[in-house]
CSV table of C-alpha atoms and ligand atoms in Angstrom, one decimal:
chain,number,residue,atom,x,y,z
A,1,MET,CA,-151.8,24.6,-28.3
A,2,LYS,CA,-149.3,23.6,-31.0
A,3,GLN,CA,-148.7,27.3,-31.6
A,4,ARG,CA,-148.1,27.9,-27.9
A,5,ILE,CA,-145.3,25.2,-27.9
A,6,ALA,CA,-143.8,26.6,-31.1
A,7,ASP,CA,-143.8,30.1,-29.6
A,8,ARG,CA,-142.2,28.9,-26.3
A,9,LEU,CA,-139.5,27.0,-28.3
A,10,ALA,CA,-138.8,30.1,-30.3
A,11,GLN,CA,-138.3,32.1,-27.2
A,12,LEU,CA,-136.1,29.5,-25.6
A,13,ARG,CA,-133.9,29.4,-28.7
A,14,GLU,CA,-133.2,33.1,-28.0
A,15,THR,CA,-132.6,32.8,-24.3
A,16,LEU,CA,-130.9,29.3,-24.2
A,17,PRO,CA,-129.2,29.1,-27.6
A,18,PRO,CA,-128.8,25.4,-28.6
A,19,VAL,CA,-125.3,24.2,-29.5
A,20,SER,CA,-124.7,22.4,-32.8
A,21,PRO,CA,-124.1,18.7,-32.8
A,22,THR,CA,-120.4,19.2,-33.8
A,23,GLU,CA,-119.9,21.7,-31.0
A,24,ALA,CA,-121.7,19.3,-28.5
A,25,ALA,CA,-119.4,16.4,-29.6
A,26,THR,CA,-116.3,18.6,-28.9
A,27,ARG,CA,-117.7,19.7,-25.5
A,28,ALA,CA,-118.5,16.2,-24.6
A,29,GLU,CA,-115.0,15.1,-25.5
A,30,ALA,CA,-113.8,17.8,-23.2
A,31,GLY,CA,-115.8,16.4,-20.3
A,32,ALA,CA,-119.3,17.9,-20.6
A,33,TRP,CA,-122.2,15.7,-19.7
A,34,LEU,CA,-124.0,14.5,-22.9
A,35,ILE,CA,-127.4,13.2,-21.9
A,36,ASP,CA,-129.8,11.4,-24.2
A,37,ILE,CA,-133.2,12.3,-22.8
A,38,ARG,CA,-135.3,10.3,-25.2
A,39,GLU,CA,-137.5,7.3,-24.4
A,40,ALA,CA,-135.8,3.9,-24.0
A,41,ASP,CA,-137.4,2.6,-27.2
A,42,GLU,CA,-135.9,5.5,-29.1
A,43,ILE,CA,-132.5,5.1,-27.5
A,44,SER,CA,-132.5,1.4,-28.4
A,45,GLN,CA,-132.4,2.5,-32.1
A,46,GLY,CA,-129.1,4.4,-31.6
A,47,THR,CA,-127.5,7.0,-29.3
A,48,PRO,CA,-124.4,9.1,-29.6
A,49,VAL,CA,-121.2,7.4,-28.5
A,50,GLY,CA,-120.5,8.5,-24.9
A,51,ALA,CA,-124.0,9.8,-24.2
A,52,ARG,CA,-125.7,8.8,-21.0
A,53,PRO,CA,-129.2,7.4,-21.6
A,54,LEU,CA,-130.9,9.0,-18.6
A,55,GLY,CA,-134.3,9.6,-20.3
A,56,ARG,CA,-136.6,12.5,-19.5
A,57,GLY,CA,-139.0,11.1,-16.8
A,58,PHE,CA,-136.5,10.9,-13.9
A,59,LEU,CA,-133.9,13.2,-15.4
A,60,GLU,CA,-133.5,15.6,-12.4
A,61,MET,CA,-133.2,12.8,-9.9
A,62,ARG,CA,-130.9,10.7,-12.1
A,63,LEU,CA,-128.6,13.7,-12.8
A,64,GLU,CA,-128.3,14.2,-9.0
A,65,SER,CA,-127.6,10.5,-8.3
A,66,GLU,CA,-125.1,10.3,-11.1
A,67,GLY,CA,-123.2,13.2,-9.3
A,68,ALA,CA,-123.7,16.1,-11.7
A,69,THR,CA,-123.0,19.4,-10.0
A,70,ALA,CA,-124.9,22.6,-10.6
A,71,ASP,CA,-122.1,24.3,-12.5
A,72,GLU,CA,-120.9,21.5,-14.8
A,73,PRO,CA,-121.6,21.7,-18.5
A,74,ILE,CA,-124.6,19.6,-19.5
A,75,LEU,CA,-125.8,19.0,-23.0
A,76,LEU,CA,-129.3,17.5,-23.5
A,77,LEU,CA,-130.2,15.6,-26.7
A,78,CYS,CA,-133.6,14.4,-27.9
A,79,ALA,CA,-134.8,13.4,-31.3
A,80,SER,CA,-135.1,16.8,-32.9
A,81,GLY,CA,-134.1,19.4,-30.3
A,82,ALA,CA,-137.5,20.4,-29.0
A,83,ARG,CA,-137.9,18.2,-25.9
A,84,SER,CA,-134.3,18.8,-25.0
A,85,LEU,CA,-134.9,22.6,-25.1
A,86,LEU,CA,-137.8,22.3,-22.7
A,87,ALA,CA,-135.8,20.0,-20.4
A,88,ALA,CA,-132.9,22.5,-20.5
A,89,GLU,CA,-135.2,25.2,-19.3
A,90,GLN,CA,-136.4,22.9,-16.4
A,91,LEU,CA,-132.8,22.1,-15.4
A,92,ARG,CA,-131.9,25.8,-15.4
A,93,ALA,CA,-135.0,26.5,-13.2
A,94,ILE,CA,-133.7,24.1,-10.5
A,95,GLY,CA,-130.2,25.6,-10.5
A,96,TYR,CA,-128.1,24.0,-13.2
A,97,THR,CA,-126.2,27.0,-14.7
A,98,ASP,CA,-124.6,25.6,-17.8
A,99,VAL,CA,-127.2,23.5,-19.6
A,100,HIS,CA,-127.7,23.5,-23.4
A,101,SER,CA,-129.9,21.7,-25.8
A,102,VAL,CA,-128.2,20.0,-28.8
A,103,ALA,CA,-129.7,21.6,-32.0
A,104,GLY,CA,-131.5,19.1,-34.2
A,105,GLY,CA,-131.3,16.3,-31.7
A,106,PHE,CA,-130.2,12.8,-32.6
A,107,ASP,CA,-131.3,13.4,-36.2
A,108,GLY,CA,-128.9,16.4,-36.4
A,109,TRP,CA,-126.2,14.3,-34.7
A,110,LYS,CA,-126.4,11.6,-37.4
A,111,ASP,CA,-126.7,14.2,-40.2
A,112,ALA,CA,-123.4,15.8,-39.0
A,113,GLY,CA,-121.8,12.4,-39.4
A,114,LEU,CA,-120.9,12.1,-35.7
A,115,ALA,CA,-120.4,8.7,-34.1
A,116,PHE,CA,-123.3,6.8,-32.6
A,117,GLU,CA,-123.9,3.3,-31.5
A,118,THR,CA,-126.9,1.0,-31.1
A,119,PRO,CA,-127.1,0.0,-27.5
A,120,VAL,CA,-127.6,-3.6,-26.4
A,121,SER,CA,-131.3,-4.3,-26.0
A,122,LEU,CA,-133.0,-6.8,-23.8
A,123,ASP,CA,-136.0,-8.8,-24.7
A,124,ALA,CA,-139.3,-8.3,-22.7
A,125,ALA,CA,-138.7,-11.2,-20.4
A,126,ASP,CA,-135.2,-10.0,-19.4
A,127,ARG,CA,-136.4,-6.4,-19.0
A,128,ALA,CA,-139.1,-7.7,-16.6
A,129,ARG,CA,-136.9,-10.1,-14.7
A,130,TYR,CA,-133.8,-7.9,-14.3
A,131,ALA,CA,-135.6,-4.5,-14.1
A,132,ARG,CA,-134.3,-3.5,-10.7
A,133,GLN,CA,-130.7,-4.1,-11.5
A,134,VAL,CA,-130.8,-2.9,-15.1
A,135,THR,CA,-131.9,0.4,-13.7
A,136,LEU,CA,-128.5,0.8,-12.1
A,137,PRO,CA,-126.2,2.8,-14.4
A,138,GLU,CA,-123.5,0.3,-13.5
A,139,ILE,CA,-125.4,-2.5,-15.0
A,140,GLY,CA,-127.8,-1.2,-17.7
A,141,ALA,CA,-128.8,-3.3,-20.7
A,142,ALA,CA,-125.1,-3.7,-21.7
A,143,GLY,CA,-124.1,-5.1,-18.3
A,144,GLN,CA,-127.1,-7.4,-18.3
A,145,ALA,CA,-126.1,-8.7,-21.7
A,146,ARG,CA,-122.6,-9.3,-20.3
A,147,LEU,CA,-124.0,-11.3,-17.5
A,148,ARG,CA,-126.0,-13.3,-19.9
A,149,GLU,CA,-122.9,-14.1,-21.9
A,150,ALA,CA,-120.9,-14.9,-18.8
A,151,ARG,CA,-119.7,-18.4,-17.7
A,152,VAL,CA,-118.9,-18.9,-14.1
A,153,LEU,CA,-117.6,-21.9,-12.3
A,154,ILE,CA,-118.5,-22.4,-8.7
A,155,ILE,CA,-116.3,-24.7,-6.6
A,156,GLY,CA,-118.5,-26.4,-4.1
A,157,ALA,CA,-122.3,-26.4,-3.6
A,158,GLY,CA,-121.9,-25.8,0.2
A,159,GLY,CA,-122.1,-22.9,2.6
A,160,LEU,CA,-120.3,-20.4,0.3
A,161,GLY,CA,-121.3,-21.8,-3.1
A,162,SER,CA,-125.0,-21.8,-2.2
A,163,PRO,CA,-125.6,-18.1,-1.7
A,164,ALA,CA,-123.1,-17.3,-4.5
A,165,ALA,CA,-124.9,-19.6,-7.0
A,166,LEU,CA,-128.4,-18.4,-6.0
A,167,TYR,CA,-127.5,-14.7,-6.5
A,168,LEU,CA,-125.6,-15.3,-9.7
A,169,ALA,CA,-128.5,-17.3,-11.1
A,170,ALA,CA,-131.0,-14.7,-10.0
A,171,ALA,CA,-128.9,-12.0,-11.6
A,172,GLY,CA,-128.9,-13.8,-14.9
A,173,VAL,CA,-125.4,-15.2,-15.3
A,174,GLY,CA,-125.9,-17.2,-18.4
A,175,ARG,CA,-124.0,-20.4,-17.6
A,176,ILE,CA,-123.2,-21.5,-14.1
A,177,THR,CA,-121.2,-24.7,-13.6
A,178,VAL,CA,-121.4,-26.1,-10.1
A,179,VAL,CA,-118.9,-28.8,-9.1
A,180,ASP,CA,-119.1,-30.9,-5.9
A,181,HIS,CA,-118.6,-34.5,-5.1
A,182,ASP,CA,-120.7,-34.7,-2.0
A,183,THR,CA,-124.3,-35.6,-1.1
A,184,VAL,CA,-126.7,-33.5,0.9
A,185,ASP,CA,-126.6,-34.2,4.6
A,186,ARG,CA,-129.3,-32.9,7.0
A,187,SER,CA,-126.6,-31.0,8.9
A,188,ASN,CA,-125.8,-29.0,5.8
A,189,LEU,CA,-129.3,-27.4,5.6
A,190,HIS,CA,-128.8,-24.6,8.1
A,191,ARG,CA,-126.3,-22.9,5.8
A,192,GLN,CA,-126.2,-24.6,2.4
A,193,ILE,CA,-129.4,-23.0,1.2
A,194,LEU,CA,-129.3,-24.5,-2.3
A,195,HIS,CA,-130.6,-27.7,-0.7
A,196,ARG,CA,-133.9,-28.8,0.7
A,197,ASP,CA,-135.0,-31.3,3.3
A,198,ALA,CA,-136.4,-33.4,0.5
A,199,THR,CA,-132.9,-33.5,-1.2
A,200,VAL,CA,-131.1,-35.0,1.8
A,201,GLY,CA,-129.1,-37.9,0.5
A,202,GLN,CA,-129.1,-36.6,-3.1
A,203,SER,CA,-126.0,-35.4,-4.9
A,204,LYS,CA,-125.4,-31.8,-4.1
A,205,VAL,CA,-125.0,-30.7,-7.7
A,206,ARG,CA,-128.3,-32.4,-8.7
A,207,SER,CA,-130.0,-30.6,-5.8
A,208,ALA,CA,-128.3,-27.3,-6.7
A,209,HIS,CA,-129.3,-27.7,-10.3
A,210,ALA,CA,-133.0,-28.2,-9.4
A,211,THR,CA,-133.0,-25.1,-7.1
A,212,LEU,CA,-131.2,-22.8,-9.5
A,213,VAL,CA,-133.3,-23.7,-12.6
A,214,ALA,CA,-136.4,-23.3,-10.5
A,215,LEU,CA,-135.3,-19.8,-9.6
A,216,ASN,CA,-134.2,-18.8,-13.1
A,217,PRO,CA,-135.2,-21.1,-16.0
A,218,ALA,CA,-133.6,-18.7,-18.5
A,219,ILE,CA,-130.0,-19.7,-17.6
A,220,GLU,CA,-128.0,-22.8,-18.1
A,221,VAL,CA,-126.8,-24.7,-15.0
A,222,VAL,CA,-124.2,-27.4,-15.5
A,223,PRO,CA,-123.9,-29.8,-12.6
A,224,VAL,CA,-120.5,-31.6,-12.4
A,225,GLU,CA,-120.4,-34.4,-9.8
A,226,ALA,CA,-116.7,-34.6,-9.1
A,227,ARG,CA,-114.0,-34.1,-6.5
A,228,VAL,CA,-111.9,-31.2,-7.6
A,229,SER,CA,-108.1,-31.9,-7.7
A,230,VAL,CA,-105.0,-31.0,-9.6
A,231,ASP,CA,-106.1,-33.7,-12.1
A,232,ASN,CA,-109.3,-32.0,-13.3
A,233,ALA,CA,-108.9,-28.3,-12.2
A,234,ALA,CA,-107.5,-27.1,-15.5
A,235,GLU,CA,-110.3,-28.8,-17.4
A,236,LEU,CA,-113.0,-27.3,-15.1
A,237,VAL,CA,-111.5,-23.8,-15.3
A,238,SER,CA,-111.1,-23.9,-19.1
A,239,GLY,CA,-113.6,-21.7,-20.9
A,240,GLN,CA,-114.8,-20.0,-17.8
A,241,ASP,CA,-114.9,-16.2,-17.4
A,242,LEU,CA,-114.6,-16.3,-13.6
A,243,VAL,CA,-114.3,-18.8,-10.8
A,244,ILE,CA,-115.8,-18.6,-7.3
A,245,ASP,CA,-114.0,-20.7,-4.8
A,246,GLY,CA,-116.3,-22.0,-2.2
A,247,SER,CA,-114.2,-25.0,-1.2
A,248,ASP,CA,-113.2,-25.9,2.3
A,249,ASN,CA,-109.8,-27.4,1.9
A,250,PHE,CA,-106.3,-26.2,0.9
A,251,ASP,CA,-105.6,-28.8,-1.7
A,252,VAL,CA,-108.6,-27.8,-3.7
A,253,ARG,CA,-107.9,-24.1,-3.2
A,254,TYR,CA,-104.3,-24.5,-4.5
A,255,ALA,CA,-105.4,-26.6,-7.5
A,256,VAL,CA,-108.1,-24.1,-8.5
A,257,ASN,CA,-105.8,-21.2,-8.0
A,258,ASP,CA,-103.0,-22.7,-10.1
A,259,ALA,CA,-105.5,-23.5,-12.9
A,260,CYS,CA,-107.0,-20.0,-12.8
A,261,VAL,CA,-103.5,-18.4,-13.1
A,262,ALA,CA,-102.6,-20.7,-16.0
A,263,ALA,CA,-105.9,-20.0,-17.8
A,264,ASP,CA,-105.9,-16.3,-17.0
A,265,VAL,CA,-109.2,-16.4,-15.2
A,266,ALA,CA,-110.2,-14.3,-12.2
A,267,LEU,CA,-110.7,-16.1,-8.9
A,268,VAL,CA,-113.1,-14.9,-6.2
A,269,TYR,CA,-111.9,-16.3,-2.9
A,270,GLY,CA,-113.9,-16.7,0.2
A,271,ALA,CA,-113.3,-18.4,3.5
A,272,VAL,CA,-115.0,-18.7,6.9
A,273,GLU,CA,-113.9,-19.9,10.3
A,274,ARG,CA,-116.6,-19.5,13.0
A,275,PHE,CA,-117.3,-15.7,12.9
A,276,ALA,CA,-114.1,-14.8,11.0
A,277,ALA,CA,-114.3,-14.5,7.3
A,278,GLN,CA,-112.2,-13.4,4.3
A,279,VAL,CA,-113.1,-12.4,0.7
A,280,GLY,CA,-110.7,-11.4,-2.0
A,281,VAL,CA,-110.2,-11.4,-5.7
A,282,PHE,CA,-107.2,-12.7,-7.5
A,283,PRO,CA,-107.3,-10.9,-10.8
A,284,ALA,CA,-107.1,-12.5,-14.2
A,285,GLY,CA,-103.8,-11.9,-15.9
A,286,GLY,CA,-101.5,-12.7,-13.1
A,287,ALA,CA,-100.3,-11.7,-9.7
A,288,PRO,CA,-101.2,-11.7,-6.9
A,289,CYS,CA,-102.6,-15.2,-6.6
A,290,TYR,CA,-103.9,-17.3,-3.7
A,291,ARG,CA,-100.4,-18.7,-3.2
A,292,CYS,CA,-99.0,-15.2,-2.8
A,293,LEU,CA,-101.3,-14.8,0.2
A,294,PHE,CA,-100.9,-18.4,1.6
A,295,ALA,CA,-97.7,-19.8,0.3
A,296,GLU,CA,-98.2,-23.0,2.2
A,297,ALA,CA,-101.1,-24.9,3.7
A,298,PRO,CA,-101.2,-24.9,7.5
A,299,PRO,CA,-100.3,-28.3,9.0
A,300,ALA,CA,-103.1,-30.8,8.8
A,301,GLY,CA,-105.7,-30.2,11.5
A,302,ALA,CA,-104.6,-26.6,12.2
A,303,ALA,CA,-107.6,-25.2,10.3
A,304,PRO,CA,-110.8,-26.6,11.7
A,305,THR,CA,-113.7,-27.6,9.4
A,306,CYS,CA,-117.2,-26.3,9.9
A,307,ALA,CA,-118.0,-29.7,11.5
A,308,GLU,CA,-115.3,-29.3,14.0
A,309,ALA,CA,-115.5,-25.5,14.7
A,310,GLY,CA,-119.3,-24.8,14.3
A,311,VAL,CA,-120.8,-22.0,12.2
A,312,ILE,CA,-123.9,-19.9,12.0
A,313,GLY,CA,-125.4,-20.3,8.5
A,314,ALA,CA,-125.6,-16.5,8.0
A,315,VAL,CA,-121.8,-16.2,8.2
A,316,PRO,CA,-121.0,-18.2,5.0
A,317,GLY,CA,-124.3,-16.6,3.7
A,318,ILE,CA,-122.7,-13.2,3.9
A,319,VAL,CA,-119.4,-14.3,2.5
A,320,GLY,CA,-120.9,-16.3,-0.5
A,321,THR,CA,-123.1,-13.3,-1.1
A,322,LEU,CA,-120.1,-11.0,-1.2
A,323,GLN,CA,-118.4,-13.4,-3.6
A,324,ALA,CA,-121.5,-13.2,-5.9
A,325,LEU,CA,-121.4,-9.4,-5.6
A,326,GLU,CA,-117.7,-9.2,-6.6
A,327,ALA,CA,-118.3,-11.6,-9.4
A,328,ILE,CA,-121.1,-9.5,-10.8
A,329,LYS,CA,-119.0,-6.3,-10.5
A,330,LEU,CA,-116.1,-7.9,-12.3
A,331,LEU,CA,-118.4,-9.3,-15.0
A,332,VAL,CA,-120.1,-6.0,-15.8
A,333,GLY,CA,-116.8,-4.2,-15.7
A,334,MET,CA,-117.1,-2.1,-12.5
A,335,SER,CA,-113.8,-0.6,-11.5
A,336,GLU,CA,-113.9,-0.7,-7.7
A,337,THR,CA,-113.7,-4.4,-6.8
A,338,LEU,CA,-111.8,-6.4,-4.3
A,339,SER,CA,-109.3,-7.2,-7.1
A,340,ALA,CA,-105.9,-7.8,-5.4
A,341,ARG,CA,-107.5,-6.9,-2.1
A,342,LEU,CA,-108.5,-9.0,0.9
A,343,LEU,CA,-111.5,-8.1,3.0
A,344,SER,CA,-111.2,-9.5,6.5
A,345,ILE,CA,-114.4,-9.6,8.5
A,346,ASP,CA,-115.0,-10.2,12.2
A,347,LEU,CA,-118.7,-10.9,12.2
A,348,ALA,CA,-118.9,-11.4,15.9
A,349,ARG,CA,-117.9,-7.8,16.5
A,350,GLN,CA,-118.9,-6.5,13.0
A,351,ARG,CA,-115.4,-5.2,12.1
A,352,TRP,CA,-114.7,-5.0,8.4
A,353,HIS,CA,-111.2,-4.3,7.1
A,354,THR,CA,-109.5,-4.4,3.7
A,355,MET,CA,-105.9,-4.6,2.7
A,356,GLN,CA,-103.9,-4.9,-0.5
A,357,ILE,CA,-102.7,-8.3,-1.3
A,358,PRO,CA,-99.1,-7.9,-2.3
A,359,ALA,CA,-97.9,-10.0,-5.2
A,360,ASN,CA,-95.0,-12.3,-4.2
A,361,PRO,CA,-92.3,-12.1,-6.9
A,362,ALA,CA,-91.0,-15.4,-5.6
A,363,CYS,CA,-94.5,-17.1,-5.9
A,364,VAL,CA,-94.1,-20.5,-7.5
A,365,ILE,CA,-97.2,-20.0,-9.6
A,366,CYS,CA,-97.4,-16.3,-10.6
A,367,GLY,CA,-93.9,-15.0,-9.6
A,368,VAL,CA,-91.2,-14.0,-12.0
A,369,HIS,CA,-89.6,-17.5,-12.1
A,370,ALA,CA,-92.9,-19.3,-12.2
B,1,LIG,ZN1,-98.9,-15.9,-6.7
């Protein structure tokens, strides 16, 4: 049997000549796909810089879902150059025309003095808990590690903060601070899904803390029982990587926005009025900010509260979930986010629309004379 594989490999070296590691590095630099097809435990010991760790088991499917086309140059790397040669043959058989194995595999790569890195690895508990999101190339072990290191402040444990906090906790955001001054009212329960009937009358942040640590005991949840204002916004925002605004009044929104601009922290905004909703991201590092979008608060009473207007719980549920999604995308470094964009949703008619948020040069907070 051993001889049969050796014979086949010898034949393949004739028909599909492998490329040297140095040549592979040059081609990868020029845009070729460099794919590490080894097992995850091998890749965890080190992989070429820029290689995609797709493994062998699902290689054909993953290549397709990653968007590789049949005529793009593809380089396969294993440990010594044998498995990659067999895999190259398979890819050729299903129509990839420019596939080569890297001679000598990762051993040859290292021997040639080419750059490699040791990927972030997750412990067994994290691999189990986050398996379905770590599988995404956009997350992976590196993204999961970023989430674990992330510190997120959630303003309000209400209709928006509830789903946002639940999804961020479930996703493994390492430290979630929830600030709210209120207590749980029975009329909150149809939308503020952090809370339970048994926590009616309790402080919302205590109730939120209990729910979140029950969902994910591996993260830190910091409850802050306080009313957010200009007096404490800067202190709350300090040290955070990102802020989710789930508040329901303009004074708080302005205070949080101004603190985020000053501290260079991204702000994920969400708002709901009956079936109309908005989600947007005010990026770290400046304009546009919330005040660019809404320079002044509407006159008192012009914007109805949920108590006055009424709301179906699923509506803030969707918006808070979108805020959590945008937060995760920002934290793991995905490029297409709602950064400097506003998503407006009419959930009664299911019409979704995005627009750019123009920075206002005259903005008193982020503008040129701020
Ligand atoms: Zn601004």
